[in-house]
Amino acid sequence: MTEIIHGLDGIVVTETRLSRVDGEAGKLTIGGFPLEELAPRACHEEVLFLLWNDRLPSQAELHGLRAELSARRAVPELTRQVVRAAAGQGAHPMDALRMGAATLALRDRDPRGQSRAANVDRALDLVAAFPTLVAIYWRGLNGDTEIEPDPDLGHAANYLYMLTGEAPDPRAVRGLETYLNTVVDHGLNASTFAARVIVSTRSDMGSAICGAIGALKGPLHGGAPGPALDMVFEIQRESLRSGGDIAEVARGWADRTIAAGERVMGFGHRVYRVRDPRAEVLGAAAADLFEGRDDRALYEDARIVEREILAALERAKPGRRLQTNVEFYTALLLHGIGLGGELFSPTFAVGRVGGWTAHVLEQIDEDRLIRPRAAYSGVFDRRWVDLGDRGEIAG
Ligand code: ACO
């Protein structure tokens, strides 16, 4: 009898030097660095260089990478039109991103090239263009004209600039750098695995990245932060309406939601059995960002809501060790940076595309088709019945 490991839990299918997730200890290592050492200090280009080259860049190398990415921010006209049309029809932001990403192959300098150089070139193109795609979508959604990229701004700052058209606040830029660095890679998560499966067939990087966007869209993966923040707002509103203490309202809300069999967004994880270290880093980034601001109460309320939900999860599922995951503080941080809820998932993709491309490069080197098996649960030895003899419902 074959043992079935549903969801491939705990199955190790490859090696990677990119990141390590220690779910029991709650530790995330990215390119050899503890997350908390790297994410709040590095600019995103340094982390991209680290993933692609397995070391930090020198000053000249960082300058070179920034110039490379900056030169590739503009997207083909057809790409622009596709994303704009998707926004015009109110498409889901991740669908718009996927449609746009699919057309980036139009500017491939060596469309059939299989060399590492050709693939690194594609990685640079994709990473550089993602912020532009999201910005085109966002501006289109709001009926605004697009903003040309600013070559003098870094990757994160330019993303904010293209979204808003305003010179970005340095605190918001730092928050976004920390966010992008925090989500850049996370072991063999579903979207990264999807990308590796696709490229393991010797398909191309663009196809792998489009598949990864599709996987990240789902609410069990990258689609959770919007609902996580909505939950905090809902609890705040209920507390205002009823005049009840926010902790009490959160407790009641959490108990009701869990009893109804619903999942609380921003909590639980397939691998972590302790607090997601990314929640720690993003929580600290959110604390810095909200410090001294008029809307600091939102941060304080979110902490209370988090505490009450954790207690409610422990009451309802004792011993399951459901903890805060990355999405809870993602929502708070990105909201504090000024991004709307529709931008949460695509901004996750803006960060994760660096990891996806690095994994695709690793998988191309490994060159081993990923092909697990399924246990057959159907019947055997059916006999053919001609169409005219099948009656109303064919057997
Ligand atoms: N709220 C309520 N109950 C939960 C939650 C939650 N957030 N997470 C897990 N549970 C419950 C399950 O219902 C299940 O209960 P049961 O055993 O009584 O049926 C039990 O805890 C075990 O859950 P699993 O399904 O085994 O957890 P799994 O490892 O498959 O799921 C997942 C992990 C999908 C992240 C889950 O915790 C979840 O749905 N969380 C909410 C969505 C979310 O925050 N997604 C973002 C994840 S982070 C990321 O991908 C970047």
Short mmCIF file of C-alpha atoms and ligand atoms in Angstrom, two decimals:
data_model
loop_
_atom_site.label_atom_id
_atom_site.label_comp_id
_atom_site.label_asym_id
_atom_site.label_seq_id
_atom_site.Cartn_x
_atom_site.Cartn_y
_atom_site.Cartn_z
CA MET A 1 0.00 0.00 0.00
CA THR A 2 1.49 3.32 -1.07
CA GLU A 3 1.60 5.92 1.69
CA ILE A 4 0.00 9.11 0.39
CA ILE A 5 1.51 12.39 1.59
CA HIS A 6 -1.28 14.82 0.83
CA GLY A 7 0.04 18.26 -0.02
CA LEU A 8 3.59 16.81 -0.10
CA ASP A 9 3.95 17.75 3.60
CA GLY A 10 7.51 17.27 4.74
CA ILE A 11 8.71 15.82 1.43
CA VAL A 12 12.15 17.04 0.36
CA VAL A 13 12.45 17.10 -3.42
CA THR A 14 15.45 19.29 -4.10
CA GLU A 15 18.33 21.29 -2.62
CA THR A 16 18.52 25.06 -2.54
CA ARG A 17 21.12 27.51 -1.26
CA LEU A 18 18.60 30.36 -1.47
CA SER A 19 16.69 30.08 1.78
CA ARG A 20 15.99 27.78 4.68
CA VAL A 21 12.77 27.69 6.68
CA ASP A 22 13.08 26.18 10.15
CA GLY A 23 9.45 25.79 11.14
CA GLU A 24 10.10 24.42 14.64
CA ALA A 25 12.56 27.13 15.69
CA GLY A 26 10.86 29.91 13.70
CA LYS A 27 14.02 30.84 11.83
CA LEU A 28 14.36 31.96 8.23
CA THR A 29 17.76 32.11 6.57
CA ILE A 30 18.10 33.96 3.28
CA GLY A 31 21.32 33.50 1.32
CA GLY A 32 23.08 32.57 4.56
CA PHE A 33 21.79 35.56 6.55
CA PRO A 34 19.26 35.37 9.37
CA LEU A 35 16.22 37.25 8.07
CA GLU A 36 16.32 39.80 10.88
CA GLU A 37 19.99 40.60 10.10
CA LEU A 38 19.41 41.13 6.39
CA ALA A 39 15.90 42.46 5.74
CA PRO A 40 15.90 45.72 7.73
CA ARG A 41 19.41 46.72 6.55
CA ALA A 42 19.71 45.83 2.86
CA CYS A 43 18.25 47.64 -0.10
CA HIS A 44 16.32 45.24 -2.30
CA GLU A 45 18.92 45.25 -5.08
CA GLU A 46 21.53 43.93 -2.59
CA VAL A 47 19.25 41.01 -1.76
CA LEU A 48 18.62 40.29 -5.45
CA PHE A 49 22.37 40.25 -6.06
CA LEU A 50 22.80 37.94 -3.06
CA LEU A 51 20.25 35.44 -4.38
CA TRP A 52 21.57 35.48 -7.92
CA ASN A 53 25.29 35.41 -6.99
CA ASP A 54 25.46 33.92 -3.48
CA ARG A 55 27.31 36.92 -2.02
CA LEU A 56 26.71 40.58 -1.29
CA PRO A 57 27.69 43.03 -4.04
CA SER A 58 30.58 45.47 -3.88
CA GLN A 59 29.70 49.13 -4.28
CA ALA A 60 30.49 49.03 -8.01
CA GLU A 61 28.46 45.84 -8.49
CA LEU A 62 25.48 47.31 -6.67
CA HIS A 63 25.71 50.43 -8.77
CA GLY A 64 25.84 48.24 -11.91
CA LEU A 65 22.80 46.17 -10.89
CA ARG A 66 20.80 49.28 -10.06
CA ALA A 67 21.60 50.72 -13.48
CA GLU A 68 20.68 47.42 -15.19
CA LEU A 69 17.33 47.21 -13.45
CA SER A 70 16.59 50.87 -13.97
CA ALA A 71 17.25 50.55 -17.72
CA ARG A 72 14.72 47.71 -17.96
CA ARG A 73 11.79 49.33 -16.16
CA ALA A 74 9.96 50.49 -19.28
CA VAL A 75 7.77 47.74 -20.76
CA PRO A 76 6.75 47.11 -24.41
CA GLU A 77 3.78 49.18 -25.61
CA LEU A 78 1.67 46.05 -26.09
CA THR A 79 2.36 45.02 -22.50
CA ARG A 80 1.24 48.44 -21.33
CA GLN A 81 -1.98 48.15 -23.33
CA VAL A 82 -2.76 44.66 -22.02
CA VAL A 83 -2.35 45.69 -18.38
CA ARG A 84 -4.24 48.92 -18.91
CA ALA A 85 -7.10 47.00 -20.59
CA ALA A 86 -7.16 44.50 -17.72
CA ALA A 87 -7.40 47.38 -15.23
CA GLY A 88 -10.14 48.97 -17.34
CA GLN A 89 -12.19 45.80 -17.02
CA GLY A 90 -11.62 45.61 -13.30
CA ALA A 91 -9.54 42.42 -13.57
CA HIS A 92 -8.02 40.96 -10.40
CA PRO A 93 -4.60 42.59 -9.91
CA MET A 94 -2.83 39.24 -10.01
CA ASP A 95 -4.55 38.39 -13.30
CA ALA A 96 -3.45 41.73 -14.72
CA LEU A 97 0.10 41.05 -13.51
CA ARG A 98 0.06 37.57 -15.06
CA MET A 99 -1.25 38.89 -18.37
CA GLY A 100 1.38 41.61 -18.43
CA ALA A 101 4.20 39.28 -17.39
CA ALA A 102 3.24 36.88 -20.19
CA THR A 103 3.85 39.57 -22.80
CA LEU A 104 7.28 40.57 -21.50
CA ALA A 105 8.77 37.82 -23.66
CA LEU A 106 8.18 40.29 -26.52
CA ARG A 107 11.38 42.06 -25.55
CA ASP A 108 13.47 38.93 -25.08
CA ARG A 109 16.76 39.65 -26.83
CA ASP A 110 17.42 35.96 -27.52
CA PRO A 111 13.97 34.26 -27.46
CA ARG A 112 15.28 30.73 -27.92
CA GLY A 113 18.50 31.19 -25.96
CA GLN A 114 19.12 28.53 -23.31
CA SER A 115 22.40 29.84 -21.90
CA ARG A 116 22.72 31.03 -18.33
CA ALA A 117 23.38 34.54 -19.64
CA ALA A 118 20.08 34.47 -21.57
CA ASN A 119 18.24 33.34 -18.45
CA VAL A 120 19.91 35.91 -16.20
CA ASP A 121 18.87 38.51 -18.76
CA ARG A 122 15.25 37.31 -18.46
CA ALA A 123 15.46 37.39 -14.67
CA LEU A 124 16.60 41.03 -14.80
CA ASP A 125 13.82 41.90 -17.25
CA LEU A 126 11.13 40.31 -15.11
CA VAL A 127 12.27 41.74 -11.78
CA ALA A 128 12.72 45.22 -13.27
CA ALA A 129 9.32 45.20 -14.98
CA PHE A 130 7.10 43.89 -12.16
CA PRO A 131 6.77 47.26 -10.36
CA THR A 132 5.96 48.92 -13.69
CA LEU A 133 3.23 46.37 -14.45
CA VAL A 134 1.63 46.86 -11.04
CA ALA A 135 1.87 50.65 -11.35
CA ILE A 136 0.26 50.62 -14.82
CA TYR A 137 -2.56 48.50 -13.40
CA TRP A 138 -3.05 50.70 -10.38
CA ARG A 139 -3.01 53.98 -12.28
CA GLY A 140 -5.39 52.48 -14.85
CA LEU A 141 -7.75 51.23 -12.17
CA ASN A 142 -7.99 54.74 -10.78
CA GLY A 143 -8.26 56.39 -14.19
CA ASP A 144 -4.89 58.14 -13.71
CA THR A 145 -2.19 58.63 -16.34
CA GLU A 146 0.94 56.57 -15.92
CA ILE A 147 4.10 57.90 -14.34
CA GLU A 148 7.40 57.38 -16.15
CA PRO A 149 9.98 55.56 -14.01
CA ASP A 150 12.61 57.76 -12.37
CA PRO A 151 16.08 56.39 -13.17
CA ASP A 152 17.57 58.16 -10.14
CA LEU A 153 15.43 56.19 -7.70
CA GLY A 154 16.16 52.68 -6.43
CA HIS A 155 13.87 49.72 -7.12
CA ALA A 156 11.61 50.18 -4.07
CA ALA A 157 11.48 53.99 -4.16
CA ASN A 158 10.71 54.02 -7.86
CA TYR A 159 7.86 51.55 -7.33
CA LEU A 160 6.22 53.92 -4.85
CA TYR A 161 6.89 56.85 -7.16
CA MET A 162 5.26 55.12 -10.15
CA LEU A 163 2.22 54.25 -8.04
CA THR A 164 1.64 57.71 -6.60
CA GLY A 165 3.54 60.19 -8.77
CA GLU A 166 4.92 61.73 -5.57
CA ALA A 167 8.46 61.79 -4.22
CA PRO A 168 8.41 58.86 -1.78
CA ASP A 169 8.86 59.41 1.94
CA PRO A 170 12.17 57.84 3.06
CA ARG A 171 10.45 56.02 5.96
CA ALA A 172 7.97 54.46 3.54
CA VAL A 173 10.84 53.45 1.24
CA ARG A 174 12.69 51.80 4.13
CA GLY A 175 9.51 49.98 5.10
CA LEU A 176 9.05 48.74 1.57
CA GLU A 177 12.71 47.65 1.20
CA THR A 178 12.31 45.62 4.41
CA TYR A 179 9.07 44.14 3.13
CA LEU A 180 10.47 43.13 -0.28
CA ASN A 181 13.56 41.63 1.37
CA THR A 182 11.40 39.72 3.85
CA VAL A 183 9.20 38.06 1.26
CA VAL A 184 11.82 37.57 -1.46
CA ASP A 185 12.21 33.87 -0.79
CA HIS A 186 10.78 31.21 1.48
CA GLY A 187 11.95 27.70 0.72
CA LEU A 188 9.75 25.57 -1.50
CA ASN A 189 6.52 27.52 -1.01
CA ALA A 190 3.66 26.77 -3.43
CA SER A 191 4.42 29.45 -6.02
CA THR A 192 8.15 28.74 -6.04
CA PHE A 193 7.45 25.03 -6.35
CA ALA A 194 5.06 25.76 -9.24
CA ALA A 195 7.81 27.76 -10.98
CA ARG A 196 10.33 24.95 -10.47
CA VAL A 197 7.91 22.29 -11.73
CA ILE A 198 7.29 24.28 -14.90
CA VAL A 199 10.92 24.95 -15.68
CA SER A 200 11.87 21.36 -14.79
CA THR A 201 10.15 20.36 -18.05
CA ARG A 202 12.75 22.55 -19.82
CA SER A 203 10.06 25.11 -20.44
CA ASP A 204 11.13 28.75 -20.16
CA MET A 205 11.51 31.24 -17.31
CA GLY A 206 8.58 33.40 -18.46
CA SER A 207 6.20 30.44 -18.33
CA ALA A 208 7.49 29.51 -14.88
CA ILE A 209 6.96 33.03 -13.54
CA CYS A 210 3.42 33.23 -14.98
CA GLY A 211 2.57 29.93 -13.28
CA ALA A 212 4.04 31.21 -10.03
CA ILE A 213 1.88 34.35 -10.17
CA GLY A 214 -1.17 32.11 -10.55
CA ALA A 215 -0.17 30.07 -7.50
CA LEU A 216 0.55 33.15 -5.39
CA LYS A 217 -2.90 34.60 -6.15
CA GLY A 218 -4.74 32.07 -3.98
CA PRO A 219 -5.96 33.10 -0.51
CA LEU A 220 -4.07 30.26 1.14
CA HIS A 221 -0.81 31.70 -0.20
CA GLY A 222 -0.43 35.36 -1.19
CA GLY A 223 -4.03 36.49 -1.18
CA ALA A 224 -4.46 36.73 2.60
CA PRO A 225 -3.19 40.21 3.61
CA GLY A 226 -6.16 42.18 2.24
CA PRO A 227 -8.66 40.13 4.27
CA ALA A 228 -6.35 40.26 7.31
CA LEU A 229 -6.47 44.06 7.38
CA ASP A 230 -10.21 44.10 6.62
CA MET A 231 -10.64 41.99 9.73
CA VAL A 232 -8.87 44.59 11.91
CA PHE A 233 -11.01 47.36 10.40
CA GLU A 234 -14.17 45.32 10.93
CA ILE A 235 -13.30 44.76 14.58
CA GLN A 236 -12.49 48.46 15.01
CA ARG A 237 -15.85 49.42 13.49
CA GLU A 238 -17.72 46.97 15.68
CA SER A 239 -15.96 48.33 18.75
CA LEU A 240 -16.86 51.93 17.79
CA ARG A 241 -20.47 50.99 17.07
CA SER A 242 -21.01 49.05 20.26
CA GLY A 243 -18.76 51.19 22.43
CA GLY A 244 -17.15 47.92 23.55
CA ASP A 245 -13.50 47.50 24.43
CA ILE A 246 -11.53 46.47 21.31
CA ALA A 247 -10.03 43.41 23.03
CA GLU A 248 -13.48 42.14 24.03
CA VAL A 249 -14.89 42.74 20.55
CA ALA A 250 -11.89 40.99 18.97
CA ARG A 251 -12.33 38.03 21.33
CA GLY A 252 -16.01 37.65 20.42
CA TRP A 253 -15.29 38.08 16.71
CA ALA A 254 -12.51 35.48 16.76
CA ASP A 255 -14.54 32.91 18.74
CA ARG A 256 -17.52 33.30 16.40
CA THR A 257 -15.42 33.11 13.22
CA ILE A 258 -13.49 30.03 14.28
CA ALA A 259 -16.64 28.31 15.59
CA ALA A 260 -18.23 28.90 12.16
CA GLY A 261 -15.35 26.89 10.68
CA GLU A 262 -13.79 29.86 8.92
CA ARG A 263 -10.06 30.44 8.66
CA VAL A 264 -8.69 33.59 10.18
CA MET A 265 -6.50 35.24 7.57
CA GLY A 266 -2.95 35.98 8.65
CA PHE A 267 -2.72 33.02 11.04
CA GLY A 268 -1.48 29.46 10.69
CA HIS A 269 1.23 28.08 8.44
CA ARG A 270 2.07 24.77 6.84
CA VAL A 271 5.67 24.83 8.11
CA TYR A 272 5.88 27.21 11.09
CA ARG A 273 4.74 25.91 14.45
CA VAL A 274 5.94 29.05 16.19
CA ARG A 275 5.54 32.68 15.24
CA ASP A 276 6.56 33.29 11.62
CA PRO A 277 9.90 35.18 11.84
CA ARG A 278 8.71 37.36 8.99
CA ALA A 279 5.82 38.55 11.19
CA GLU A 280 8.48 39.65 13.73
CA VAL A 281 10.50 41.61 11.18
CA LEU A 282 7.47 43.17 9.52
CA GLY A 283 5.89 43.92 12.91
CA ALA A 284 9.06 45.83 13.89
CA ALA A 285 9.05 47.64 10.54
CA ALA A 286 5.39 48.58 11.07
CA ALA A 287 6.17 49.83 14.60
CA ASP A 288 8.93 52.10 13.17
CA LEU A 289 6.70 53.32 10.37
CA PHE A 290 3.72 54.18 12.57
CA GLU A 291 5.86 55.78 15.30
CA GLY A 292 4.67 59.34 15.94
CA ARG A 293 1.98 59.18 13.27
CA ASP A 294 -1.64 60.25 13.74
CA ASP A 295 -2.87 56.80 12.78
CA ARG A 296 -0.68 54.93 15.27
CA ALA A 297 -3.90 53.68 16.94
CA LEU A 298 -4.35 51.28 14.01
CA TYR A 299 -1.02 49.63 14.86
CA GLU A 300 -1.94 49.40 18.55
CA ASP A 301 -5.37 47.96 17.74
CA ALA A 302 -3.82 45.41 15.36
CA ARG A 303 -1.55 44.19 18.18
CA ILE A 304 -4.58 43.72 20.42
CA VAL A 305 -6.51 41.91 17.67
CA GLU A 306 -3.50 39.64 17.06
CA ARG A 307 -3.26 38.76 20.76
CA GLU A 308 -6.97 37.94 21.00
CA ILE A 309 -7.01 35.84 17.84
CA LEU A 310 -4.01 33.83 19.00
CA ALA A 311 -5.76 33.13 22.28
CA ALA A 312 -8.99 32.17 20.48
CA LEU A 313 -7.11 29.81 18.11
CA GLU A 314 -5.44 28.15 21.08
CA ARG A 315 -8.82 27.73 22.79
CA ALA A 316 -10.42 26.28 19.65
CA LYS A 317 -7.49 24.15 18.41
CA PRO A 318 -5.40 23.42 21.49
CA GLY A 319 -1.94 22.13 20.73
CA ARG A 320 -2.22 22.92 16.99
CA ARG A 321 0.14 25.86 17.62
CA LEU A 322 -1.48 28.23 15.15
CA GLN A 323 0.57 31.43 15.11
CA THR A 324 0.72 34.76 13.33
CA ASN A 325 2.02 34.44 9.77
CA VAL A 326 3.67 36.93 7.43
CA GLU A 327 0.41 38.22 6.00
CA PHE A 328 -0.92 39.87 9.16
CA TYR A 329 1.88 42.44 9.41
CA THR A 330 2.23 42.67 5.65
CA ALA A 331 -1.22 44.20 5.60
CA LEU A 332 -0.44 46.67 8.35
CA LEU A 333 2.94 47.67 6.93
CA LEU A 334 1.79 48.06 3.33
CA HIS A 335 -1.27 50.02 4.45
CA GLY A 336 1.03 52.27 6.52
CA ILE A 337 3.22 52.78 3.46
CA GLY A 338 0.12 54.03 1.67
CA LEU A 339 -0.72 51.06 -0.54
CA GLY A 340 -4.36 50.11 -1.12
CA GLY A 341 -5.60 46.58 -0.42
CA GLU A 342 -5.65 45.65 -4.12
CA LEU A 343 -1.90 46.24 -4.15
CA PHE A 344 -1.02 43.81 -1.36
CA SER A 345 -0.84 40.59 -3.38
CA PRO A 346 0.89 42.11 -6.43
CA THR A 347 3.39 43.83 -4.13
CA PHE A 348 4.10 40.42 -2.63
CA ALA A 349 4.83 39.29 -6.20
CA VAL A 350 7.13 42.31 -6.73
CA GLY A 351 9.19 40.95 -3.83
CA ARG A 352 8.87 37.23 -4.54
CA VAL A 353 9.78 37.44 -8.24
CA GLY A 354 13.45 37.79 -7.19
CA GLY A 355 13.23 34.45 -5.38
CA TRP A 356 11.28 32.81 -8.20
CA THR A 357 13.90 33.76 -10.78
CA ALA A 358 16.74 32.54 -8.53
CA HIS A 359 14.95 29.20 -8.03
CA VAL A 360 14.33 28.88 -11.76
CA LEU A 361 18.07 29.37 -12.37
CA GLU A 362 18.82 26.69 -9.74
CA GLN A 363 16.29 24.31 -11.26
CA ILE A 364 17.72 24.80 -14.75
CA ASP A 365 21.12 23.79 -13.34
CA GLU A 366 19.60 20.77 -11.60
CA ASP A 367 17.82 19.75 -14.81
CA ARG A 368 15.68 17.04 -13.28
CA LEU A 369 12.01 16.70 -14.26
CA ILE A 370 9.77 17.05 -11.18
CA ARG A 371 7.15 14.38 -11.52
CA PRO A 372 5.52 12.88 -8.41
CA ARG A 373 2.85 10.19 -8.58
CA ALA A 374 -0.80 9.91 -7.56
CA ALA A 375 -2.46 6.84 -6.09
CA TYR A 376 -5.32 5.82 -8.40
CA SER A 377 -8.70 5.93 -6.61
CA GLY A 378 -10.91 5.10 -9.61
CA VAL A 379 -12.45 1.79 -10.69
CA PHE A 380 -11.00 -0.84 -13.05
CA ASP A 381 -12.18 -2.95 -15.99
CA ARG A 382 -15.15 -0.91 -17.15
CA ARG A 383 -16.81 -2.29 -20.31
CA TRP A 384 -17.62 -0.09 -23.27
CA VAL A 385 -21.35 0.61 -23.89
CA ASP A 386 -22.34 2.03 -27.27
CA LEU A 387 -23.91 5.49 -27.19
CA GLY A 388 -27.37 4.30 -28.24
CA ASP A 389 -27.43 1.67 -25.46
CA ARG A 390 -26.52 3.99 -22.55
CA GLY A 391 -30.00 5.23 -21.49
CA GLU A 392 -30.47 8.65 -19.84
CA ILE A 393 -27.43 8.50 -17.58
CA ALA A 394 -24.41 6.75 -19.01
CA GLY A 395 -22.68 4.36 -16.58
N1 ACO B 1 -7.88 29.96 11.18
C1 ACO B 1 -8.65 28.99 11.76
N2 ACO B 1 -8.30 27.70 11.77
C2 ACO B 1 -7.14 27.37 11.16
C3 ACO B 1 -6.31 28.32 10.55
C4 ACO B 1 -6.72 29.66 10.60
N3 ACO B 1 -5.98 30.62 10.05
N4 ACO B 1 -5.23 27.71 10.04
C5 ACO B 1 -5.38 26.39 10.30
N5 ACO B 1 -6.53 26.21 10.96
C6 ACO B 1 -7.06 24.93 11.44
C7 ACO B 1 -7.61 24.10 10.30
O1 ACO B 1 -8.96 24.40 10.05
C8 ACO B 1 -7.41 22.71 10.84
O2 ACO B 1 -8.41 22.43 11.77
P1 ACO B 1 -9.01 20.95 11.90
O3 ACO B 1 -7.80 20.08 12.14
O4 ACO B 1 -9.92 21.07 13.05
O5 ACO B 1 -9.66 20.68 10.58
C9 ACO B 1 -6.12 22.81 11.63
O6 ACO B 1 -5.99 24.20 12.00
C10 ACO B 1 -4.92 22.39 10.82
O7 ACO B 1 -4.85 23.15 9.69
P2 ACO B 1 -4.25 22.64 8.32
O8 ACO B 1 -5.32 22.71 7.30
O9 ACO B 1 -3.50 21.37 8.46
O10 ACO B 1 -3.20 23.74 8.03
P3 ACO B 1 -2.37 23.84 6.72
O11 ACO B 1 -0.97 23.61 7.10
O12 ACO B 1 -2.90 23.04 5.60
O13 ACO B 1 -2.69 25.33 6.34
C11 ACO B 1 -2.64 27.57 5.93
C12 ACO B 1 -1.83 26.34 6.38
C13 ACO B 1 -3.26 27.30 4.57
C14 ACO B 1 -1.72 28.77 5.84
C15 ACO B 1 -3.78 27.82 6.98
O14 ACO B 1 -3.21 28.03 8.23
C16 ACO B 1 -4.70 28.96 6.58
O15 ACO B 1 -5.65 28.75 5.83
N6 ACO B 1 -4.41 30.21 7.10
C17 ACO B 1 -5.22 31.35 6.72
C18 ACO B 1 -4.80 31.89 5.36
C19 ACO B 1 -3.46 32.61 5.40
O16 ACO B 1 -3.15 33.34 6.34
N7 ACO B 1 -2.66 32.38 4.34
C20 ACO B 1 -1.32 32.96 4.20
C21 ACO B 1 -0.28 31.92 4.55
S1 ACO B 1 1.32 32.59 4.57
C22 ACO B 1 1.86 32.50 2.99
O17 ACO B 1 1.53 31.63 2.22
C23 ACO B 1 2.69 33.58 2.50
#
